[in-house]
mmCIF file of C-alpha atoms in Angstrom:
data_model
loop_
_atom_site.group_PDB
_atom_site.id
_atom_site.type_symbol
_atom_site.label_atom_id
_atom_site.label_comp_id
_atom_site.label_asym_id
_atom_site.label_seq_id
_atom_site.Cartn_x
_atom_site.Cartn_y
_atom_site.Cartn_z
ATOM 1 C CA MET A 290 -25.352 -11.665 16.945
ATOM 2 C CA THR A 291 -25.434 -14.631 19.312
ATOM 3 C CA ARG A 292 -23.345 -14.718 22.467
ATOM 4 C CA ALA A 293 -21.156 -17.534 21.111
ATOM 5 C CA VAL A 294 -20.384 -15.653 17.880
ATOM 6 C CA HIS A 295 -19.747 -12.450 19.808
ATOM 7 C CA ASP A 296 -17.314 -14.169 22.178
ATOM 8 C CA PHE A 297 -15.509 -15.863 19.278
ATOM 9 C CA LEU A 298 -15.103 -12.631 17.299
ATOM 10 C CA PHE A 299 -13.700 -10.654 20.203
ATOM 11 C CA THR A 300 -11.822 -13.362 22.096
ATOM 12 C CA VAL A 301 -10.489 -15.985 19.664
ATOM 13 C CA TYR A 302 -10.638 -14.295 16.257
ATOM 14 C CA PRO A 303 -8.090 -11.565 17.128
ATOM 15 C CA TYR A 304 -5.416 -14.177 17.857
ATOM 16 C CA ILE A 305 -6.206 -16.099 14.661
ATOM 17 C CA CYS A 306 -5.759 -12.894 12.670
ATOM 18 C CA LEU A 307 -2.528 -11.962 14.433
ATOM 19 C CA ALA A 308 -1.078 -15.465 13.984
ATOM 20 C CA VAL A 309 -1.854 -15.513 10.255
ATOM 21 C CA PHE A 310 -0.576 -11.931 9.945
ATOM 22 C CA LEU A 311 2.834 -12.717 11.468
ATOM 23 C CA LEU A 312 3.423 -16.290 10.331
ATOM 24 C CA GLY A 313 1.889 -15.724 6.899
ATOM 25 C CA SER A 314 4.120 -12.704 6.276
ATOM 26 C CA LEU A 315 7.188 -14.681 7.328
ATOM 27 C CA VAL A 316 6.319 -17.646 5.094
ATOM 28 C CA ARG A 317 5.609 -15.429 2.095
ATOM 29 C CA PHE A 318 8.886 -13.570 2.519
ATOM 30 C CA ASP A 319 10.736 -16.881 2.788
ATOM 31 C CA ARG A 320 9.061 -18.632 -0.152
ATOM 32 C CA ASP A 321 7.765 -15.945 -2.535
ATOM 33 C CA GLN A 322 10.073 -12.958 -2.369
ATOM 34 C CA TYR A 323 9.455 -12.131 -6.042
ATOM 35 C CA THR A 324 5.824 -11.374 -5.161
ATOM 36 C CA TRP A 325 6.854 -9.120 -2.267
ATOM 37 C CA LYS A 326 6.143 -5.781 -3.920
ATOM 38 C CA SER A 327 3.566 -3.044 -4.233
ATOM 39 C CA ASP A 328 2.889 -3.758 -7.939
ATOM 40 C CA SER A 329 2.773 -0.072 -8.774
ATOM 41 C CA SER A 330 0.950 0.895 -11.974
ATOM 42 C CA GLN A 331 2.532 4.331 -12.174
ATOM 43 C CA LEU A 332 3.987 3.690 -15.629
ATOM 44 C CA LEU A 333 0.511 3.119 -17.038
ATOM 45 C CA ARG A 334 -1.062 6.295 -15.633
ATOM 46 C CA ALA A 335 0.623 8.635 -13.192
ATOM 47 C CA GLY A 336 -1.620 11.701 -12.824
ATOM 48 C CA GLN A 337 -4.472 10.383 -10.700
ATOM 49 C CA LEU A 338 -2.123 8.011 -8.879
ATOM 50 C CA ARG A 339 -0.050 10.894 -7.549
ATOM 51 C CA TRP A 340 -2.970 12.592 -5.824
ATOM 52 C CA GLY A 341 -4.752 9.422 -4.754
ATOM 53 C CA SER A 342 -1.650 7.692 -3.407
ATOM 54 C CA ASN A 343 -0.434 10.717 -1.450
ATOM 55 C CA LEU A 344 -3.822 11.402 0.136
ATOM 56 C CA PHE A 345 -4.333 7.733 0.947
ATOM 57 C CA HIS A 346 -0.903 7.180 2.502
ATOM 58 C CA ILE A 347 -0.949 10.391 4.541
ATOM 59 C CA GLY A 348 -4.362 9.523 5.928
ATOM 60 C CA ILE A 349 -3.738 5.826 6.556
ATOM 61 C CA LEU A 350 -0.410 6.379 8.317
ATOM 62 C CA PHE A 351 -2.003 8.925 10.650
ATOM 63 C CA LEU A 352 -4.926 6.574 11.332
ATOM 64 C CA LEU A 353 -2.642 3.615 12.054
ATOM 65 C CA PHE A 354 -0.543 5.660 14.462
ATOM 66 C CA GLY A 355 -3.599 7.212 16.112
ATOM 67 C CA HIS A 356 -5.419 3.914 16.575
ATOM 68 C CA THR A 357 -2.312 2.202 17.971
ATOM 69 C CA VAL A 358 -1.487 4.948 20.461
ATOM 70 C CA GLY A 359 -5.106 5.690 21.337
ATOM 71 C CA LEU A 360 -6.121 2.092 22.023
ATOM 72 C CA LEU A 361 -2.956 0.811 23.671
ATOM 73 C CA THR A 362 -2.192 3.758 25.971
ATOM 74 C CA PRO A 363 -3.505 3.034 29.484
ATOM 75 C CA HIS A 364 -6.031 5.505 30.857
ATOM 76 C CA TRP A 365 -3.966 6.246 33.965
ATOM 77 C CA LEU A 366 -1.030 7.366 31.833
ATOM 78 C CA TYR A 367 -2.786 10.314 30.171
ATOM 79 C CA GLU A 368 -5.447 11.020 32.829
ATOM 80 C CA PRO A 369 -3.344 13.693 34.661
ATOM 81 C CA PHE A 370 -3.060 15.706 31.415
ATOM 82 C CA ILE A 371 -6.314 15.198 29.538
ATOM 83 C CA THR A 372 -9.709 13.723 30.328
ATOM 84 C CA ALA A 373 -11.172 10.765 28.473
ATOM 85 C CA GLY A 374 -13.832 13.006 26.930
ATOM 86 C CA GLN A 375 -11.259 15.504 25.686
ATOM 87 C CA LYS A 376 -9.118 12.728 24.266
ATOM 88 C CA GLN A 377 -12.126 11.300 22.454
ATOM 89 C CA MET A 378 -12.948 14.656 20.873
ATOM 90 C CA VAL A 379 -9.328 15.056 19.758
ATOM 91 C CA ALA A 380 -9.563 11.614 18.199
ATOM 92 C CA VAL A 381 -12.861 12.496 16.486
ATOM 93 C CA VAL A 382 -11.529 15.720 14.958
ATOM 94 C CA SER A 383 -8.071 14.483 13.948
ATOM 95 C CA GLY A 384 -9.262 11.019 12.977
ATOM 96 C CA GLY A 385 -12.171 12.451 11.004
ATOM 97 C CA ALA A 386 -9.859 14.737 9.028
ATOM 98 C CA ALA A 387 -7.352 11.953 8.348
ATOM 99 C CA GLY A 388 -10.163 9.541 7.512
ATOM 100 C CA ALA A 389 -11.643 11.996 5.016
ATOM 101 C CA LEU A 390 -8.278 12.445 3.283
ATOM 102 C CA CYS A 391 -7.737 8.703 3.219
ATOM 103 C CA PHE A 392 -11.245 8.077 1.898
ATOM 104 C CA ILE A 393 -10.825 10.572 -0.939
ATOM 105 C CA GLY A 394 -7.436 9.144 -1.893
ATOM 106 C CA LEU A 395 -8.623 5.541 -1.738
ATOM 107 C CA THR A 396 -11.728 6.337 -3.790
ATOM 108 C CA MET A 397 -9.480 7.855 -6.457
ATOM 109 C CA LEU A 398 -7.242 4.786 -6.445
ATOM 110 C CA LEU A 399 -10.192 2.404 -6.654
ATOM 111 C CA HIS A 400 -11.809 4.387 -9.462
ATOM 112 C CA ARG A 401 -8.499 4.495 -11.328
ATOM 113 C CA ARG A 402 -7.976 0.760 -11.055
ATOM 114 C CA LEU A 403 -11.511 -0.107 -12.177
ATOM 115 C CA SER A 404 -12.038 2.522 -14.879
ATOM 116 C CA ASP A 405 -8.750 2.256 -16.787
ATOM 117 C CA PRO A 406 -8.775 -0.851 -19.044
ATOM 118 C CA ARG A 407 -4.982 -1.209 -19.050
ATOM 119 C CA ILE A 408 -4.672 -0.987 -15.265
ATOM 120 C CA ARG A 409 -7.637 -3.311 -14.755
ATOM 121 C CA ALA A 410 -6.073 -5.854 -17.134
ATOM 122 C CA THR A 411 -2.801 -5.880 -15.166
ATOM 123 C CA SER A 412 -4.470 -5.986 -11.738
ATOM 124 C CA HIS A 413 -4.797 -9.131 -9.675
ATOM 125 C CA ARG A 414 -8.122 -9.965 -8.098
ATOM 126 C CA SER A 415 -6.545 -9.469 -4.693
ATOM 127 C CA ASP A 416 -5.560 -5.897 -5.660
ATOM 128 C CA VAL A 417 -9.164 -4.886 -6.239
ATOM 129 C CA ALA A 418 -10.469 -6.952 -3.310
ATOM 130 C CA ILE A 419 -8.142 -5.374 -0.747
ATOM 131 C CA LEU A 420 -8.997 -1.873 -1.992
ATOM 132 C CA VAL A 421 -12.709 -2.637 -1.604
ATOM 133 C CA VAL A 422 -12.172 -3.996 1.916
ATOM 134 C CA LEU A 423 -10.116 -0.927 2.873
ATOM 135 C CA TRP A 424 -12.795 1.342 1.403
ATOM 136 C CA ALA A 425 -15.515 -0.416 3.424
ATOM 137 C CA GLN A 426 -13.367 -0.168 6.545
ATOM 138 C CA LEU A 427 -12.965 3.581 6.065
ATOM 139 C CA VAL A 428 -16.704 3.993 5.579
ATOM 140 C CA LEU A 429 -17.375 2.138 8.827
ATOM 141 C CA GLY A 430 -14.781 4.254 10.600
ATOM 142 C CA LEU A 431 -16.443 7.457 9.413
ATOM 143 C CA VAL A 432 -19.854 6.086 10.443
ATOM 144 C CA THR A 433 -18.597 5.712 14.032
ATOM 145 C CA LEU A 434 -17.850 9.450 14.314
ATOM 146 C CA PRO A 435 -21.437 10.577 15.067
ATOM 147 C CA PHE A 436 -21.693 7.866 17.736
ATOM 148 C CA SER A 437 -18.444 9.102 19.294
ATOM 149 C CA VAL A 438 -19.695 12.684 19.325
ATOM 150 C CA HIS A 439 -22.907 11.526 21.000
ATOM 151 C CA HIS A 440 -20.897 9.917 23.843
ATOM 152 C CA ARG A 441 -18.660 12.831 24.772
ATOM 153 C CA ASP A 442 -17.766 11.436 28.178
ATOM 154 C CA GLY A 443 -15.238 9.079 26.576
ATOM 155 C CA ALA A 444 -16.781 5.969 28.134
ATOM 156 C CA THR A 445 -16.949 4.069 24.837
ATOM 157 C CA MET A 446 -13.351 4.916 24.047
ATOM 158 C CA ILE A 447 -12.230 3.585 27.420
ATOM 159 C CA VAL A 448 -14.146 0.332 26.860
ATOM 160 C CA LEU A 449 -12.563 -0.174 23.431
ATOM 161 C CA ALA A 450 -9.103 0.601 24.798
ATOM 162 C CA GLU A 451 -9.509 -1.828 27.691
ATOM 163 C CA TRP A 452 -10.561 -4.568 25.260
ATOM 164 C CA ALA A 453 -7.563 -3.899 22.976
ATOM 165 C CA GLN A 454 -5.148 -3.835 25.908
ATOM 166 C CA GLY A 455 -6.681 -7.097 27.144
ATOM 167 C CA ILE A 456 -5.907 -8.700 23.777
ATOM 168 C CA VAL A 457 -2.273 -7.550 23.945
ATOM 169 C CA THR A 458 -1.846 -8.796 27.519
ATOM 170 C CA PHE A 459 -3.596 -12.119 26.720
ATOM 171 C CA ARG A 460 -6.572 -11.307 28.927
ATOM 172 C CA PRO A 461 -9.382 -10.956 26.361
ATOM 173 C CA ASP A 462 -12.811 -10.077 27.673
ATOM 174 C CA ALA A 463 -15.562 -9.849 25.072
ATOM 175 C CA ALA A 464 -18.135 -9.077 27.772
ATOM 176 C CA THR A 465 -16.795 -5.518 28.083
ATOM 177 C CA LEU A 466 -18.057 -4.784 24.562
ATOM 178 C CA GLY A 467 -21.652 -5.743 25.340
ATOM 179 C CA GLY A 468 -22.956 -2.158 25.312
ATOM 180 C CA VAL A 469 -20.911 -0.909 22.355
ATOM 181 C CA GLU A 470 -22.861 0.126 19.231
ATOM 182 C CA TRP A 471 -22.727 -2.076 16.126
ATOM 183 C CA PRO A 472 -20.658 0.308 13.896
ATOM 184 C CA PHE A 473 -17.746 0.060 16.333
ATOM 185 C CA LYS A 474 -17.965 -3.729 16.416
ATOM 186 C CA ALA A 475 -18.218 -4.023 12.634
ATOM 187 C CA HIS A 476 -15.249 -1.655 12.289
ATOM 188 C CA MET A 477 -13.229 -3.781 14.706
ATOM 189 C CA VAL A 478 -14.074 -7.104 13.024
ATOM 190 C CA LEU A 479 -13.249 -5.800 9.557
ATOM 191 C CA GLY A 480 -10.052 -4.267 10.897
ATOM 192 C CA MET A 481 -8.986 -7.646 12.289
ATOM 193 C CA THR A 482 -9.889 -9.245 8.963
ATOM 194 C CA LEU A 483 -7.434 -6.896 7.241
ATOM 195 C CA PHE A 484 -4.665 -8.444 9.352
ATOM 196 C CA LEU A 485 -5.921 -11.869 8.261
ATOM 197 C CA LEU A 486 -5.766 -10.921 4.561
ATOM 198 C CA PHE A 487 -2.495 -8.990 4.861
ATOM 199 C CA PRO A 488 0.003 -11.775 3.939
ATOM 200 C CA PHE A 489 -1.942 -12.734 0.809
ATOM 201 C CA THR A 490 -2.104 -9.269 -0.770
ATOM 202 C CA ARG A 491 0.143 -6.430 -1.881
ATOM 203 C CA LEU A 492 -0.111 -4.988 1.632
ATOM 204 C CA VAL A 493 3.042 -6.935 2.541
ATOM 205 C CA HIS A 494 5.073 -4.066 1.118
ATOM 206 C CA VAL A 495 4.231 -2.224 4.344
ATOM 207 C CA TRP A 496 6.856 -4.406 6.059
ATOM 208 C CA SER A 497 9.464 -3.131 3.598
ATOM 209 C CA GLY A 498 8.473 0.441 4.360
ATOM 210 C CA LEU A 499 8.974 -0.151 8.079
ATOM 211 C CA ALA A 500 12.262 -1.971 7.481
ATOM 212 C CA SER A 501 13.607 0.973 5.464
ATOM 213 C CA VAL A 502 13.813 2.956 8.717
ATOM 214 C CA GLY A 503 16.824 0.778 9.508
ATOM 215 C CA TYR A 504 18.764 2.551 6.764
ATOM 216 C CA LEU A 505 18.799 5.670 8.932
ATOM 217 C CA PHE A 506 20.809 3.860 11.611
ATOM 218 C CA ARG A 507 23.051 1.558 9.580
ATOM 219 C CA PRO A 508 26.818 2.229 9.623
ATOM 220 C CA TYR A 509 28.489 3.980 6.730
ATOM 221 C CA GLN A 510 29.649 1.826 3.886
ATOM 222 C CA VAL A 511 33.416 1.641 3.758
ATOM 223 C CA VAL A 512 34.832 1.862 0.219
ATOM 224 C CA ARG A 513 38.528 1.150 -0.311
ATOM 225 C CA SER A 514 40.416 1.869 -3.477
ATOM 226 C CA ARG A 515 42.219 -0.944 -5.274
ATOM 227 C CA ARG A 516 45.293 1.288 -5.317
ATOM 228 C CA MET A 517 45.945 0.380 -1.692
ATOM 229 C CA ASN A 518 46.881 -3.134 -2.811
ATOM 230 C CA THR A 519 49.205 -2.160 -5.684
ATOM 231 C CA ALA A 520 52.919 -1.656 -5.573
ATOM 232 C CA ALA A 521 54.410 1.816 -5.493
ATOM 233 C CA GLY A 522 54.618 3.440 -8.894
ATOM 234 C CA ARG A 523 51.915 1.251 -10.385
ATOM 235 C CA ALA A 524 48.883 3.012 -8.941
ATOM 236 C CA GLN A 525 48.229 5.141 -12.010
ATOM 237 C CA PRO A 526 47.340 3.626 -15.380
ATOM 238 C CA HIS A 527 49.899 4.170 -18.145
ATOM 239 C CA ARG A 528 48.898 5.915 -21.298
ATOM 240 C CA SER A 529 49.968 4.413 -24.584
ATOM 241 C CA ALA A 530 52.088 6.583 -26.829
#
């Protein structure tokens, strides 16, 4: 990888992906709300979907939360409680377990979609493509685990976190990733590409899942009876003789 390509991928490309992710999702919701759905195929075949979907969603939600907190939490904030090496080993164990669950579930979903003629006939090309990309991303994530175990001092984790925090604070520095092994870089690039593809696939239903949390905090619905607007003595319906 040349220096120019490396700098583009880890300095400019993240902002391209984030811009398409946010603006593309907004445009799709505004213009194509009828396509804003998960396109579930449960009615065609439910058995394998139940296991695959549950394993996949449990694993992916844990991985999303772990990556977000792990990369965006400053080192000084957790340093008094846990060392960088200890945090990295916690991430390896918990992330490895969640990644394995997610990988098994996603493999089941991909096999189900490709092996069942009815489901394959009703699937869009983007449905299969995004599952393949997610599967490849999980494989790369699992490949990084031995490298993380090899560097138990947590130095690589700190470098990756500093790069991610630099992106969020608009101070990107691709030079910090110079000594990072290729599986981490490939995992990062493919992860950013998922944000780029997000608005054009069924993944947009994730927004609806996040928005549903608002139902927990919405006010109660007030229901008033029509009897409140009727005259006295006319509230009850009359029975015919």
